[in-house]
Coordinates of C-alpha atoms (C1' of nucleotides) in Angstrom, one line a residue:
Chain P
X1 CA -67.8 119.6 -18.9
X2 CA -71.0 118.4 -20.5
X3 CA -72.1 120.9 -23.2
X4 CA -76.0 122.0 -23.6
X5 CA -77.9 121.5 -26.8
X6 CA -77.0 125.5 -27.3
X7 CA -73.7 124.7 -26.5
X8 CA -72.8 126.3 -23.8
X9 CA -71.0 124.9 -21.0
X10 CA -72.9 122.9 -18.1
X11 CA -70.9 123.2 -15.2
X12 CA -72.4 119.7 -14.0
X13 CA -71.2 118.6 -10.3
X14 CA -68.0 119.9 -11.1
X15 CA -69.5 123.4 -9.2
X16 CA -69.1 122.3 -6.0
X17 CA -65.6 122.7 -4.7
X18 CA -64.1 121.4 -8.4
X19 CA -61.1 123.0 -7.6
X20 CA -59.9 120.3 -5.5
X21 CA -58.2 118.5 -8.4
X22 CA -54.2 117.6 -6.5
X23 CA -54.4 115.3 -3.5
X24 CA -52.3 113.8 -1.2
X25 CA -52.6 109.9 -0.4
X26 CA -50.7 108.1 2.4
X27 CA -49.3 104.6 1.9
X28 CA -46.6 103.6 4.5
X29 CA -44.0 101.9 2.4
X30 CA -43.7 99.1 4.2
X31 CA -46.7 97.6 2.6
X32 CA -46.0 99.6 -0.5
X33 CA -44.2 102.1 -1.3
X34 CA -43.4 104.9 -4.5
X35 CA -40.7 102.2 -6.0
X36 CA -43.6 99.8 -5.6
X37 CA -45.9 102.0 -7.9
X38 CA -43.0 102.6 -10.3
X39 CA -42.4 98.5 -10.4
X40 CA -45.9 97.8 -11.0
X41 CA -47.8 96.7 -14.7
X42 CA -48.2 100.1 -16.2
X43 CA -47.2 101.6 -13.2
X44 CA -50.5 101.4 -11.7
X45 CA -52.2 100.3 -8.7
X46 CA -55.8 99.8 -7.3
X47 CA -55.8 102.6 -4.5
X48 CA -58.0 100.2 -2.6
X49 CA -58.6 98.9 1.8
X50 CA -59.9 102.7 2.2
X51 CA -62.4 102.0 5.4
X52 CA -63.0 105.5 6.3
X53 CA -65.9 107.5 5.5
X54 CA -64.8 110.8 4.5
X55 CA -61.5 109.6 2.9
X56 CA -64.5 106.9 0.7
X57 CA -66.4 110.2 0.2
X58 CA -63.4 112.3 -1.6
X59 CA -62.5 109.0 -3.7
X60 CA -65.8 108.7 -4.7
X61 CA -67.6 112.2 -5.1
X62 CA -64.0 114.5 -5.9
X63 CA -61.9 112.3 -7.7
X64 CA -61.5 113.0 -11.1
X65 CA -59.3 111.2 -13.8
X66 CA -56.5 113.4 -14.3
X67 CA -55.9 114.7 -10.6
X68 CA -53.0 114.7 -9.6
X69 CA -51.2 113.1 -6.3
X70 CA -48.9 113.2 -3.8
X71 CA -47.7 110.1 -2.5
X72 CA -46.8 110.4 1.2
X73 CA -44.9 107.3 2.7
X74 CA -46.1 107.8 6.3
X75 CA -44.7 105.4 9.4
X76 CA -42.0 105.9 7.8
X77 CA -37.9 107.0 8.4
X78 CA -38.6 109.7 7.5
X79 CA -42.5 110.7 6.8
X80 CA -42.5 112.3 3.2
X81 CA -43.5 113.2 0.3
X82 CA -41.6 110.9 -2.2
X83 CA -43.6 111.3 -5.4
X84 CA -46.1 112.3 -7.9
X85 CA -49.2 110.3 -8.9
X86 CA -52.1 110.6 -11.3
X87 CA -55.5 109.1 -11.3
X88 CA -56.1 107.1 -14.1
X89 CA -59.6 105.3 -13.2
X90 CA -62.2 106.9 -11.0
X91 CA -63.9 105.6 -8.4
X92 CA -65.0 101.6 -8.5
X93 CA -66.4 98.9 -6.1
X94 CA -63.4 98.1 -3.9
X95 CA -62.8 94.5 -4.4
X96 CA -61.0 93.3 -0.8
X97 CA -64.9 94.5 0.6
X98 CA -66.0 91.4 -0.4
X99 CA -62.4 88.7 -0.1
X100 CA -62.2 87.5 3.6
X101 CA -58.3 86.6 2.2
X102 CA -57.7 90.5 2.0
X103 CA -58.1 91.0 5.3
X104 CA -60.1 94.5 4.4
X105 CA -63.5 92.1 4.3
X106 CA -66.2 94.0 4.9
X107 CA -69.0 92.0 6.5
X108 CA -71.8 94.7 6.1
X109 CA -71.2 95.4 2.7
X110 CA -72.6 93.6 0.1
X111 CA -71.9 93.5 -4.0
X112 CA -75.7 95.0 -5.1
X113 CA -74.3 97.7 -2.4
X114 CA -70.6 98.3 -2.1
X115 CA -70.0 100.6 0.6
X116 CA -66.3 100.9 0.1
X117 CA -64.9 102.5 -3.0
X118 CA -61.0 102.4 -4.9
X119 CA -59.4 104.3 -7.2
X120 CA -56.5 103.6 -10.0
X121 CA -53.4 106.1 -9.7
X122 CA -50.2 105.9 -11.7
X123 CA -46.9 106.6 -10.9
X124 CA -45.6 110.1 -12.9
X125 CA -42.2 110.7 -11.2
X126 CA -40.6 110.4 -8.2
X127 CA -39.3 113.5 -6.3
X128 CA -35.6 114.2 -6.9
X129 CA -35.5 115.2 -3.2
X130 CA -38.1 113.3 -1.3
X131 CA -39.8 116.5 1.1
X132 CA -39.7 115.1 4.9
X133 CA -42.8 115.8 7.0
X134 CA -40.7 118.3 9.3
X135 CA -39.6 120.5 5.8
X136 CA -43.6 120.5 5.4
X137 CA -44.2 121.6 8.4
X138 CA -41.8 124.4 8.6
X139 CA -43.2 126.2 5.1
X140 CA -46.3 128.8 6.1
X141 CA -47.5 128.3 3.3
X142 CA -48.4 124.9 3.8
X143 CA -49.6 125.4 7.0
X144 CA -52.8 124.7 6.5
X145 CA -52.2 121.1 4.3
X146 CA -54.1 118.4 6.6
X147 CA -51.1 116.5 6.4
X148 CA -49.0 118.8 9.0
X149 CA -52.1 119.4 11.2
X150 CA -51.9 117.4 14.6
X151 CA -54.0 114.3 14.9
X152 CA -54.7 114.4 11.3
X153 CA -55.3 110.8 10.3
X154 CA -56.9 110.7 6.8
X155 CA -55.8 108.8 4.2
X156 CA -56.7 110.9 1.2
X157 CA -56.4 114.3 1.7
X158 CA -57.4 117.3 -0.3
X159 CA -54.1 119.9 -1.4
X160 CA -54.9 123.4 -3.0
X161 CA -53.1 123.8 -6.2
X162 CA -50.3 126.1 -4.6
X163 CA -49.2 123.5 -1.9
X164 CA -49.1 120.4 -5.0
X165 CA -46.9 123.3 -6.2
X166 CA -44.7 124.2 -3.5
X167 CA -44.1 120.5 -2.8
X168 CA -43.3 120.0 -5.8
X169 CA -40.6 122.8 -6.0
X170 CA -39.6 121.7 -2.4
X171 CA -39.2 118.4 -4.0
X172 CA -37.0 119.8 -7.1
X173 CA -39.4 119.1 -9.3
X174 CA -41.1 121.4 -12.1
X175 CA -44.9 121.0 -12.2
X176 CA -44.8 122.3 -15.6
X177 CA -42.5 119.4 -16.8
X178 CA -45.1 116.8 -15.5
X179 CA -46.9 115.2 -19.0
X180 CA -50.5 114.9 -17.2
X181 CA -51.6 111.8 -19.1
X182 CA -48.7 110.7 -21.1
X183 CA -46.7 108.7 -18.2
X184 CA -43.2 108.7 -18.2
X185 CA -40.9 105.7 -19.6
Chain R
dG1 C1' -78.7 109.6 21.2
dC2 C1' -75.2 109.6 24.8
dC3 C1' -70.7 108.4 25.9
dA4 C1' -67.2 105.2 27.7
dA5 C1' -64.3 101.7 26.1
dC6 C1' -61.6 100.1 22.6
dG7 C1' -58.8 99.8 18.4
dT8 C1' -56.0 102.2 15.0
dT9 C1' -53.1 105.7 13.2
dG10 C1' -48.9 107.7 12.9
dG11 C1' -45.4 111.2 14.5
dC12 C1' -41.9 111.3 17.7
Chain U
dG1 C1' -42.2 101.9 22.6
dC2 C1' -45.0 105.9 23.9
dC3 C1' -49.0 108.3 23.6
dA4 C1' -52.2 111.9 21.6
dA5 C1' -55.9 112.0 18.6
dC6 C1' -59.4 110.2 16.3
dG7 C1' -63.1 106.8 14.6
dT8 C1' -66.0 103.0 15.7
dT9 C1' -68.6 100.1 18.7
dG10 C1' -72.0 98.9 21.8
dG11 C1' -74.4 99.1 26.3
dC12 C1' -77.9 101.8 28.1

DNA sequence: GCCAACGTTGGC
DNA sequence: GCCAACGTTGGC
């Protein structure tokens, strides 16, 4: 929040549906997983090989540093929510656009333009109980998360506060107990 | 701009 | 492995 020269708060581009600060991101674990996130340098990864346009939009234009994730092992036995996340670096030129060897090469984009877009997330705990897609699905409250809705294929999802909340619980974690910004050793 | 064909996702 | 749902492609 930028402040004026009178110092009173701008609300910037933050106005526009800024309440969408918890998200949910699929990975199946197969290609990596939560325990991969929790083994990696600073247990951080480039959230990157996004090749969808709305899922590129929310990573570029909603994304804030300090949101917080759910990590979602999908294809997997079972699908669930297995753990907590928090993005660390906002949104950047996705690198495997532009390396054939990535096999996420995207011919029509180019460096002066990137067209695809990552994001940095860190690990902040795993979920004592990982929450199956089925125990999602039978909450509610949580009946309108994308993640339970048939067909729904996006990648990066938005999640109201409440349902990051509730999963959480589910999960047998306490949101309160999460240190937003101070990762855990 | 329409829309059929095709490829991918992802739960089951 | 099945298949529904969705996004993308490309002919016209």
């Amino acid at each position: 929040m930028a402040k004026s020269p009178g110092g009173k708060a701008c609300p910037e581009k933050r106005a526009a549906g800024r309440d969408a600060r918890h998200w949910l991101l699929k990975s199946e674990p197969a290609v990596f997983s939560f325990d991969d996130l929790l083994a990696a340098p600073a247990r951080t990864t480039a959230w990157e090989g996004v090749r969808n346009y709305q899922a590129r939009n929310f990573l570029r234009d909603d994304m804030r540093v300090g949101d917080l994730v759910l990590f979602y092992h999908s294809s997997a036995a079972p699908p669930a929510v297995v753990g907590v996340a928090e993005v660390v670096r906002e949104a950047y030129p996705d690198p495997t656009q532009f390396e054939a060897a990535s096999g996420r090469d995207a011919p029509g984009s180019d460096c002066t333009a990137p067209r695809w877009l990552a994001v940095d997330v860190a690990a902040l705990a795993a979920l004592p109980e990982p929450v199956p897609i089925v125990a999602l699905k039978a909450r509610p409250e949580l009946a309108a998360m994308a993640v339970v809705q048939r067909g729904q294929r996006l990648s990066v999802q938005p999640v109201t506060a409440a349902e990051f909340g509730l999963v959480l619980r589910m999960g047998g974690l306490d949101a309160r107990k999460l240190r937003i910004g101070h990762k855990l050793t």
